[in-house]
mmCIF file with all atom_site columns, C-alpha atoms in Angstrom:
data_model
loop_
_atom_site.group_PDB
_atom_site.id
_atom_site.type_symbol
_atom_site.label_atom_id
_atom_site.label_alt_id
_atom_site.label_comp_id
_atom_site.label_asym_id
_atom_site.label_entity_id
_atom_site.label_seq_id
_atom_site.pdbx_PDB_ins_code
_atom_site.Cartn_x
_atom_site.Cartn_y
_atom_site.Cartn_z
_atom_site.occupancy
_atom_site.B_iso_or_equiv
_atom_site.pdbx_formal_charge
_atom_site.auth_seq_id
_atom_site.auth_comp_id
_atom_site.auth_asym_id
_atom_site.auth_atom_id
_atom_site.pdbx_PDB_model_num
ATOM 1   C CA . UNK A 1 1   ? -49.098 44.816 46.428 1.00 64.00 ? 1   UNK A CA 1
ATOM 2   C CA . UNK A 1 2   ? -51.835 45.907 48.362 1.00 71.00 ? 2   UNK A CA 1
ATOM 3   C CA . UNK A 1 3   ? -53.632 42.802 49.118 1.00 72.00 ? 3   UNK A CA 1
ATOM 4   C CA . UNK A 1 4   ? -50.373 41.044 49.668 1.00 70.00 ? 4   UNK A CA 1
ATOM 5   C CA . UNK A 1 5   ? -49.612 43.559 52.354 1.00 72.00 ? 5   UNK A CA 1
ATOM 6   C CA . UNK A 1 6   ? -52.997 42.480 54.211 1.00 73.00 ? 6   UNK A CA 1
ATOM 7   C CA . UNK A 1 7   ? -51.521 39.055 54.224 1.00 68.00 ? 7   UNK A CA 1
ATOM 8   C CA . UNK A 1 8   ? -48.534 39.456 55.585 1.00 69.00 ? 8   UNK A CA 1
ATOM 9   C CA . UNK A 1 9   ? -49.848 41.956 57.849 1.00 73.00 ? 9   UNK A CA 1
ATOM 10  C CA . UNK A 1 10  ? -52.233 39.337 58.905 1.00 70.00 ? 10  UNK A CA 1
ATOM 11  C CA . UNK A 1 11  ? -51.827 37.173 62.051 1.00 65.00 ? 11  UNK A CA 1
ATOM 12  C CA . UNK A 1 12  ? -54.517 34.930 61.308 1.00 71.00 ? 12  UNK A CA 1
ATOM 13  C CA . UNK A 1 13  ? -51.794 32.240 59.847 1.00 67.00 ? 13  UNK A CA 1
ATOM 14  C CA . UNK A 1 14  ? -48.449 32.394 58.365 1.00 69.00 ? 14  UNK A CA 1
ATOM 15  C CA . UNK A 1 15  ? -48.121 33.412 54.976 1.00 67.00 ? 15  UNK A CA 1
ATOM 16  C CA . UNK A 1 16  ? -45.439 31.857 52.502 1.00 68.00 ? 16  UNK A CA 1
ATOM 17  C CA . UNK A 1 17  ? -44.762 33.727 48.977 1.00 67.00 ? 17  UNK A CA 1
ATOM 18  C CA . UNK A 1 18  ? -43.727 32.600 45.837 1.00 67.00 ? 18  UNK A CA 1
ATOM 19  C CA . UNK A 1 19  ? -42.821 35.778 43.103 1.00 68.00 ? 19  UNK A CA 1
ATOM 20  C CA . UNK A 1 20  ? -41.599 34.980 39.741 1.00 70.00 ? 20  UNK A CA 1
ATOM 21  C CA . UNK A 1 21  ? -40.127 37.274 37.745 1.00 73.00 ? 21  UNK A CA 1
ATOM 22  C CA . UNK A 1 22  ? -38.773 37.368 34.524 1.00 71.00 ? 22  UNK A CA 1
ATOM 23  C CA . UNK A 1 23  ? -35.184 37.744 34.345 1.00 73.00 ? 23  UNK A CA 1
ATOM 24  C CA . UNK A 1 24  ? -35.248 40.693 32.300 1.00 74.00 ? 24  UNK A CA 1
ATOM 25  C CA . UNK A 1 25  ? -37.789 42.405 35.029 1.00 75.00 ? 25  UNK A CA 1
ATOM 26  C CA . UNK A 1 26  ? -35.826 41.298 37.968 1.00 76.00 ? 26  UNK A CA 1
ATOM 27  C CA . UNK A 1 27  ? -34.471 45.034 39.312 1.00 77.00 ? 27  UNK A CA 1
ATOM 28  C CA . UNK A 1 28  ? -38.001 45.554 39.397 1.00 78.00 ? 28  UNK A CA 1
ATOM 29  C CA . UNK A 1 29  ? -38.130 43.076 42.396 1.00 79.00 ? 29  UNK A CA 1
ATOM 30  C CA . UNK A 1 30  ? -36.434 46.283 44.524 1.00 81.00 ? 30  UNK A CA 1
ATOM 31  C CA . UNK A 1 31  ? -40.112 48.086 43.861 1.00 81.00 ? 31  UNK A CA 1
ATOM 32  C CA . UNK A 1 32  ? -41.815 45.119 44.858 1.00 78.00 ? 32  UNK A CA 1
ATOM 33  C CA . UNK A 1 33  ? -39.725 44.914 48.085 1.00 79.00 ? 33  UNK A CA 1
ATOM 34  C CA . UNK A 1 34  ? -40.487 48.700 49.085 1.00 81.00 ? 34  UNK A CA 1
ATOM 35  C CA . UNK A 1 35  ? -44.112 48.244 48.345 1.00 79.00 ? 35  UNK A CA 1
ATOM 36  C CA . UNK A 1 36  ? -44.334 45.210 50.469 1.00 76.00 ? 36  UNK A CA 1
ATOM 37  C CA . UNK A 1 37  ? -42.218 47.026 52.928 1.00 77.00 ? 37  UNK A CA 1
ATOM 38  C CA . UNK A 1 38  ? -39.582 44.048 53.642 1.00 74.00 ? 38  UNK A CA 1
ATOM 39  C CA . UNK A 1 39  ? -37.027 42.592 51.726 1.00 75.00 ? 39  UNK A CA 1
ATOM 40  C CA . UNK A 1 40  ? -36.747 39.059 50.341 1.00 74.00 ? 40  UNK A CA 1
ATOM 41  C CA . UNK A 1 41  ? -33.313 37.950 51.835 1.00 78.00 ? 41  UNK A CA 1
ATOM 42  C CA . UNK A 1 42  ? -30.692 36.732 49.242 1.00 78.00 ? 42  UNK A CA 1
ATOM 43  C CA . UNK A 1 43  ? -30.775 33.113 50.754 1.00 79.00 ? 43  UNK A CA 1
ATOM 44  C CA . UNK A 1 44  ? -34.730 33.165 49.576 1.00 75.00 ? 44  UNK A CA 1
ATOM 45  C CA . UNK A 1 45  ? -33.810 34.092 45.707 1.00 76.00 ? 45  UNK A CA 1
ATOM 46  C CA . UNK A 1 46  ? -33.388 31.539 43.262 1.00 75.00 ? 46  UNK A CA 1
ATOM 47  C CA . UNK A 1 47  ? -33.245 31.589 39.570 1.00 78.00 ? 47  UNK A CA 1
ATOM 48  C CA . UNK A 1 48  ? -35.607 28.772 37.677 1.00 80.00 ? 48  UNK A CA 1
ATOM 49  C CA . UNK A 1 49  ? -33.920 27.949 34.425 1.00 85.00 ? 49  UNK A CA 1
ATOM 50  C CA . UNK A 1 50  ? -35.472 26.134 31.553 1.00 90.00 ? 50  UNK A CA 1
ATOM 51  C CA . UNK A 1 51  ? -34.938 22.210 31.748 1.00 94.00 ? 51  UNK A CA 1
ATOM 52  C CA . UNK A 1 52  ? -33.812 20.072 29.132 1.00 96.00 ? 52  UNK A CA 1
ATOM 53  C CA . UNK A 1 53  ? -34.368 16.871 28.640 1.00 97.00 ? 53  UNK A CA 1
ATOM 54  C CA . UNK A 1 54  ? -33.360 14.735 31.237 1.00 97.00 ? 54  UNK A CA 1
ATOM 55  C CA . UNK A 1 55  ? -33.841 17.324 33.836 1.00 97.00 ? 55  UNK A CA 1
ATOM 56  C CA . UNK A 1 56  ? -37.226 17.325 32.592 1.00 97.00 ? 56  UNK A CA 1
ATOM 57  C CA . UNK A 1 57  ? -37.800 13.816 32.950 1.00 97.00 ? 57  UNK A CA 1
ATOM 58  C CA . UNK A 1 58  ? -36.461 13.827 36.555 1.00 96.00 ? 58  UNK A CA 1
ATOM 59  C CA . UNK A 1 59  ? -38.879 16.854 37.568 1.00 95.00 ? 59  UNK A CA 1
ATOM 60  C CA . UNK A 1 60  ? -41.925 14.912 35.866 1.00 95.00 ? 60  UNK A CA 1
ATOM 61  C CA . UNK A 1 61  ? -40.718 11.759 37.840 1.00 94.00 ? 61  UNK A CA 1
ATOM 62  C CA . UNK A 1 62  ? -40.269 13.269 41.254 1.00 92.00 ? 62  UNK A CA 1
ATOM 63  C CA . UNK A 1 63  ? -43.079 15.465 41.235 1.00 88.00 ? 63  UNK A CA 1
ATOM 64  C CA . UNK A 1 64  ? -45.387 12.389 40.128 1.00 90.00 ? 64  UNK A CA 1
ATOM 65  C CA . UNK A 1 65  ? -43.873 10.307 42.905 1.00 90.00 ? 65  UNK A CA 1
ATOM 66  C CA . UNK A 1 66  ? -44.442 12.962 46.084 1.00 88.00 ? 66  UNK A CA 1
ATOM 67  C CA . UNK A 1 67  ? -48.201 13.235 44.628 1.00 86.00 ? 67  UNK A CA 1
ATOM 68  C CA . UNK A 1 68  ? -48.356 9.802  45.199 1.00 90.00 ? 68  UNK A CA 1
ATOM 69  C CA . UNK A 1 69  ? -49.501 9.390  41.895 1.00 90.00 ? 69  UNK A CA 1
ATOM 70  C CA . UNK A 1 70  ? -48.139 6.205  39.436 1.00 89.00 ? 70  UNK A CA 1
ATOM 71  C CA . UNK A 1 71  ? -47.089 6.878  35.552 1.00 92.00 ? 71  UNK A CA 1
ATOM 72  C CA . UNK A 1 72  ? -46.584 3.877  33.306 1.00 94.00 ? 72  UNK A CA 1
ATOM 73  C CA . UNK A 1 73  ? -42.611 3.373  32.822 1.00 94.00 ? 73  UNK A CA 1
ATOM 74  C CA . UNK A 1 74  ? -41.268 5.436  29.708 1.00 96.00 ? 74  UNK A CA 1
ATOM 75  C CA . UNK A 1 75  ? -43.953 7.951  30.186 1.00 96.00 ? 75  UNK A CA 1
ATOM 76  C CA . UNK A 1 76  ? -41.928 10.810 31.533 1.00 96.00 ? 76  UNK A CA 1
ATOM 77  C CA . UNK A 1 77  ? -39.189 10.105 28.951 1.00 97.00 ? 77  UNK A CA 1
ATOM 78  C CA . UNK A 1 78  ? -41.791 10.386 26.557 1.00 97.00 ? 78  UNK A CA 1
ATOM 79  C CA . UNK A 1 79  ? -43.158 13.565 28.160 1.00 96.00 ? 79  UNK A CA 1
ATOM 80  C CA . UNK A 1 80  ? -39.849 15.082 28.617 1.00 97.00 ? 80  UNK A CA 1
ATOM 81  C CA . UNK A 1 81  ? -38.633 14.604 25.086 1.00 97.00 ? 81  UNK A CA 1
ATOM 82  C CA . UNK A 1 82  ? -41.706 15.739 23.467 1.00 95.00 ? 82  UNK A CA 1
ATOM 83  C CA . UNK A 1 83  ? -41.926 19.011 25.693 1.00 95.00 ? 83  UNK A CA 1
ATOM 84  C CA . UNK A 1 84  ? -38.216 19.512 25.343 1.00 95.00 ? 84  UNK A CA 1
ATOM 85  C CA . UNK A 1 85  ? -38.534 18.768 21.227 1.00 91.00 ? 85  UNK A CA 1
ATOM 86  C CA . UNK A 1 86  ? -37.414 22.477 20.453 1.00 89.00 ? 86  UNK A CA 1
ATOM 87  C CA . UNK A 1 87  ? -34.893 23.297 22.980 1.00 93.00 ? 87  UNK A CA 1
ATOM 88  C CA . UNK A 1 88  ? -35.192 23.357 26.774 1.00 93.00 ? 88  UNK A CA 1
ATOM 89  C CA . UNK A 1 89  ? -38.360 24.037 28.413 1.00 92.00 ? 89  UNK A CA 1
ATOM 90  C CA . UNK A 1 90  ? -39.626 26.409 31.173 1.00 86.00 ? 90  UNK A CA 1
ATOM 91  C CA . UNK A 1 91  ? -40.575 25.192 34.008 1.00 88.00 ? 91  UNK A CA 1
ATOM 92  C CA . UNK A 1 92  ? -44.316 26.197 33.769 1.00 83.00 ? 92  UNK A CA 1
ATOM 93  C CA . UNK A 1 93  ? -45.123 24.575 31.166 1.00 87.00 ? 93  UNK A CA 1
ATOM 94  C CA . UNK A 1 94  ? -43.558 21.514 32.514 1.00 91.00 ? 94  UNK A CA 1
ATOM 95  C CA . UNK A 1 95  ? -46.226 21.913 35.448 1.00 88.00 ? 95  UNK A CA 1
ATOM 96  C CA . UNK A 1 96  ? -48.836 22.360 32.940 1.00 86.00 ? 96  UNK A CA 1
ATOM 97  C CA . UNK A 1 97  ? -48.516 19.504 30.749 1.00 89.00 ? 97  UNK A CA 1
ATOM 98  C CA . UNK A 1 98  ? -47.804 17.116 33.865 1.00 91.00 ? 98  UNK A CA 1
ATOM 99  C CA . UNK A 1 99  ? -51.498 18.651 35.489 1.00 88.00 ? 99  UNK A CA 1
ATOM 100 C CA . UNK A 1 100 ? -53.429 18.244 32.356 1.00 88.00 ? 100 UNK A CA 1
ATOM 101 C CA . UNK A 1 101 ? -52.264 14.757 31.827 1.00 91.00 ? 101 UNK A CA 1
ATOM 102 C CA . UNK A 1 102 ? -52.998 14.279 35.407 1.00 90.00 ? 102 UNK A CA 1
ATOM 103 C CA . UNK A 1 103 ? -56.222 15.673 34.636 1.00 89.00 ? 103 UNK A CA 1
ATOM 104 C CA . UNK A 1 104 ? -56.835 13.699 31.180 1.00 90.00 ? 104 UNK A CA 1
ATOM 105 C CA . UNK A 1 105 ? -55.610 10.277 32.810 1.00 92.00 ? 105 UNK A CA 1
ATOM 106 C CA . UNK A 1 106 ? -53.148 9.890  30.508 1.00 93.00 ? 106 UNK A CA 1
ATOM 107 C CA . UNK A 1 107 ? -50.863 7.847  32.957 1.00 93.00 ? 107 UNK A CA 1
ATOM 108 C CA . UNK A 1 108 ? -49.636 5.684  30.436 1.00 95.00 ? 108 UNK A CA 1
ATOM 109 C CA . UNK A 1 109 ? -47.116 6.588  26.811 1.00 96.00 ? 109 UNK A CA 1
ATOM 110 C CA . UNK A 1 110 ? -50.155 5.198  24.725 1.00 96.00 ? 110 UNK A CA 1
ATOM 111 C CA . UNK A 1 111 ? -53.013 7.692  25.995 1.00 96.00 ? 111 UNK A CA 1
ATOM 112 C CA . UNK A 1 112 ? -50.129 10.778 26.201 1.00 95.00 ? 112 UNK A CA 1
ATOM 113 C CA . UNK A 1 113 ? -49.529 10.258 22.837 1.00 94.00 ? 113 UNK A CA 1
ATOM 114 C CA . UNK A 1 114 ? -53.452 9.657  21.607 1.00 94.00 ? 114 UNK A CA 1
ATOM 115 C CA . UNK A 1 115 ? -54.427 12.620 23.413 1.00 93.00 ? 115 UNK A CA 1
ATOM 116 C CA . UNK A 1 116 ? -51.677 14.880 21.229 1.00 91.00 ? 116 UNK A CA 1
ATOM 117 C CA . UNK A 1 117 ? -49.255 15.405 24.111 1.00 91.00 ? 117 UNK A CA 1
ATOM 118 C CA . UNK A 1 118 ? -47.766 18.859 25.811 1.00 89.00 ? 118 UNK A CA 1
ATOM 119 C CA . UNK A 1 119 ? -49.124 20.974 22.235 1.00 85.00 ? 119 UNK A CA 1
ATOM 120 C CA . UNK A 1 120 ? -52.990 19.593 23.004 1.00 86.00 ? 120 UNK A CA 1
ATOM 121 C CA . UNK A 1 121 ? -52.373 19.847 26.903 1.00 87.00 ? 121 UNK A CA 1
ATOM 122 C CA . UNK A 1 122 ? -51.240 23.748 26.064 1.00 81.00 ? 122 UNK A CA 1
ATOM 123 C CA . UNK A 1 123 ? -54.335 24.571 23.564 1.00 79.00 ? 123 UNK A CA 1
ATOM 124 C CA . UNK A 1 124 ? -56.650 23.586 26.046 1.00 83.00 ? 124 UNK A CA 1
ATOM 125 C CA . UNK A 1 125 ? -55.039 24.945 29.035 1.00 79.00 ? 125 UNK A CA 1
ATOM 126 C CA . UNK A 1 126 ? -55.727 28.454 26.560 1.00 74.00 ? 126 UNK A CA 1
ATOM 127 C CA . UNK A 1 127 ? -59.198 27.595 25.571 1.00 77.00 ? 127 UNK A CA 1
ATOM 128 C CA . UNK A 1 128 ? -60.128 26.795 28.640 1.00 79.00 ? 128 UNK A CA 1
ATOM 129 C CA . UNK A 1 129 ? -59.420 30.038 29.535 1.00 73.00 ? 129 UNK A CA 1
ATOM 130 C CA . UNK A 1 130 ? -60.876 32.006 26.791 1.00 74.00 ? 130 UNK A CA 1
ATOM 131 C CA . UNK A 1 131 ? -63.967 29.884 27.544 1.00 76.00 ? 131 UNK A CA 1
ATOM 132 C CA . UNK A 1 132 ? -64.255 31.132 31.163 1.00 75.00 ? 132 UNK A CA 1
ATOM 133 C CA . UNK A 1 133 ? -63.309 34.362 30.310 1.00 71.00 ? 133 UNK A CA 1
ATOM 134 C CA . UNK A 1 134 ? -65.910 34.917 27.404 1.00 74.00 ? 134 UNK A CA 1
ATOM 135 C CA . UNK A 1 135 ? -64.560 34.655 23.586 1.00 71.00 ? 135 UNK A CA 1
ATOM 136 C CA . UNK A 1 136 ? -63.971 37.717 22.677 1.00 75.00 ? 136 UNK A CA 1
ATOM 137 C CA . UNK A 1 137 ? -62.928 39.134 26.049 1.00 72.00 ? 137 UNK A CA 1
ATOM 138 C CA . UNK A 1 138 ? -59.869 36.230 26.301 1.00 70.00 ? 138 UNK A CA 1
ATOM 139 C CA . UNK A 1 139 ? -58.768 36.472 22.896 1.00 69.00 ? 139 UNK A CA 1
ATOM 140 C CA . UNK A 1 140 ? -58.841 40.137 23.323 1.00 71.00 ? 140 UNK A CA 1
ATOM 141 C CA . UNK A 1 141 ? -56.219 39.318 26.208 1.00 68.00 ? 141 UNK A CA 1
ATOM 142 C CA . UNK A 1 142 ? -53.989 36.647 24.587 1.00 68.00 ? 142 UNK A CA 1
ATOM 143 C CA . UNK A 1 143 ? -53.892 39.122 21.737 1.00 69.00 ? 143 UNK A CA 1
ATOM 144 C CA . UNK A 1 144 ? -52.856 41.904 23.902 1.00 66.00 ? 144 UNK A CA 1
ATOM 145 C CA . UNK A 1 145 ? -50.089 38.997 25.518 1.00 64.00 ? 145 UNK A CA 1
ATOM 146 C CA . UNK A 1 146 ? -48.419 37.536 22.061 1.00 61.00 ? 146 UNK A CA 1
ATOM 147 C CA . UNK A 1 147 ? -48.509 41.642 21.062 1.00 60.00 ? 147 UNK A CA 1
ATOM 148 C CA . UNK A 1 148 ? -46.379 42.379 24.158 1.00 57.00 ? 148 UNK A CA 1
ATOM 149 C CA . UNK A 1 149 ? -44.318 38.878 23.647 1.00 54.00 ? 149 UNK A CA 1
ATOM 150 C CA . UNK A 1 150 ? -43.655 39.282 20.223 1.00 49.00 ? 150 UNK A CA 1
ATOM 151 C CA . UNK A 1 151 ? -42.476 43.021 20.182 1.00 49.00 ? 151 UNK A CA 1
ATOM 152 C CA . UNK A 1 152 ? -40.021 42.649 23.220 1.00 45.00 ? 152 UNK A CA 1
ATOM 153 C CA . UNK A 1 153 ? -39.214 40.404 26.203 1.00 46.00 ? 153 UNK A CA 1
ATOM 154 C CA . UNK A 1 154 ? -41.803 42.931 27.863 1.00 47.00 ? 154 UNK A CA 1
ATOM 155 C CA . UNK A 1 155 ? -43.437 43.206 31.301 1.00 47.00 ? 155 UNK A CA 1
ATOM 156 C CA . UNK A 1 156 ? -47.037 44.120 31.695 1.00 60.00 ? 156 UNK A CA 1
ATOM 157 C CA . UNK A 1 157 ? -49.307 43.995 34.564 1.00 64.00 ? 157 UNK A CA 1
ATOM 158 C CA . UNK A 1 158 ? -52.463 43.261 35.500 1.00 68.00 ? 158 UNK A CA 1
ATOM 159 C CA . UNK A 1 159 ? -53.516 46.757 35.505 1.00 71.00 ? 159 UNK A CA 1
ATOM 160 C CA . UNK A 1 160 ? -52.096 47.552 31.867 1.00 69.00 ? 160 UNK A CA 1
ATOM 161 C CA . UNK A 1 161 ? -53.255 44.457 30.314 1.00 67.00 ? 161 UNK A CA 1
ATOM 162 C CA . UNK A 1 162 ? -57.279 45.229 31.563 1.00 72.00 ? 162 UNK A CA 1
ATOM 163 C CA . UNK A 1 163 ? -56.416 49.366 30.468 1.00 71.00 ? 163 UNK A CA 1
ATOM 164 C CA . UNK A 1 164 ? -55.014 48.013 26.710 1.00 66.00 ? 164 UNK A CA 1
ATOM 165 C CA . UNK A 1 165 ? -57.985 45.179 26.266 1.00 67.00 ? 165 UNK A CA 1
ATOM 166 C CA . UNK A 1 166 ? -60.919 46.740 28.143 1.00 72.00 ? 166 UNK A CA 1
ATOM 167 C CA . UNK A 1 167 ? -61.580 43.693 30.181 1.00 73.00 ? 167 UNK A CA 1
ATOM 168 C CA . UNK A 1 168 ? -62.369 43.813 34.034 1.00 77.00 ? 168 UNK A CA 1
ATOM 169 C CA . UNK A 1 169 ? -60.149 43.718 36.361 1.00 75.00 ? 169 UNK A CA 1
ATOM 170 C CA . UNK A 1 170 ? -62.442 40.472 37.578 1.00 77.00 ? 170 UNK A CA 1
ATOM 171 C CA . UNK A 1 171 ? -62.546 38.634 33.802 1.00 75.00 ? 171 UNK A CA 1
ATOM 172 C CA . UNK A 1 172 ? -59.083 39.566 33.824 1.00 72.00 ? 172 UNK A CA 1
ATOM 173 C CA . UNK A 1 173 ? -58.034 37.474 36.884 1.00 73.00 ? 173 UNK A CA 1
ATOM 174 C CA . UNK A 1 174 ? -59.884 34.238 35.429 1.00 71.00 ? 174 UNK A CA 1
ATOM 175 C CA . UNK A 1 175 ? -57.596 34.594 32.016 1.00 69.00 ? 175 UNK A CA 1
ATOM 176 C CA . UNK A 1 176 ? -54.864 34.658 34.098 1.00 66.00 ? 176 UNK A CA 1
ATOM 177 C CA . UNK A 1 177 ? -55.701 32.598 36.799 1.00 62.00 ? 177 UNK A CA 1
#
């Protein structure tokens, strides 16, 4: 809250925020107001559902069009039904899937589906991750995570999560990151 503060505070160039919180944690946002010291206005709050399927395939075809980027035809059906394959998906790991096969070149249905698709994209997004962070000091974290995840739709922060694994505060923000 702190450093966000400085930013706002800052007249060096306008600042635009984006908070996500999970709906369960979302009276929490008051706390994050008062720390900030303003209020987001009501008109600024909006709720990010999951997507299904042909939502999904709309988001993965607009967002690939404003980037100016080109995907074979078919490929975000293809993407869309195989990240929507167990119900609808969130939004993040919409973005995640689209970046890595952005990142991958897999523009076209033939290389999405040779590289493994959205369950690959996701296993590397993690190692990667765990790589940068050091083995046992990101596995100590996504440990920590799925622990939190699996006992309760939870809310953790930063803070807690370094306190509960021992990891700095500065390998901490490269898991995350």
């Amino acid at each position: 809250v702190e450093t966000v503060s400085a930013l706002l505070a800052s007249e060096e160039r306008p600042v635009r925020l984006l908070f996500c919180i999970d709906s369960g944690a979302f009276h929490r946002l008051a706390e994050v107001e008062e720390g900030l010291g303003r209020a987001v206005p009501p008109h600024a709050r909006f709720r990010l559902e999951r997507l299904g399927t042909a939502e999904a395939e709309t988001a993965i075809e607009e967002g690939v069009l404003q980037a100016g980027l080109y995907f074979e035809q078919g490929l975000s059906q293809t993407m869309a039904l195989d990240l929507t394959r167990e119900g609808p998906v969130l939004p993040l790991d919409l973005q995640l899937a689209v970046t890595r096969a952005i990142e991958r070149k897999c523009l076209t249905v033939k290389r999405y589906v040779r590289a493994g698709g959205s369950t690959v994209f996701q296993a590397e997004w993690v190692r990667r991750r765990v790589r940068q962070a050091g083995p046992r000091r990101g596995l100590r974290v996504l440990s920590r995570l799925a622990d939190l995840r699996a006992g309760a739709p939870g809310w953790t922060t930063p803070a807690a999560l370094a306190r509960d694994t021992g990891v700095s505060d500065d390998r901490l923000a490269s898991i995350l990151d």
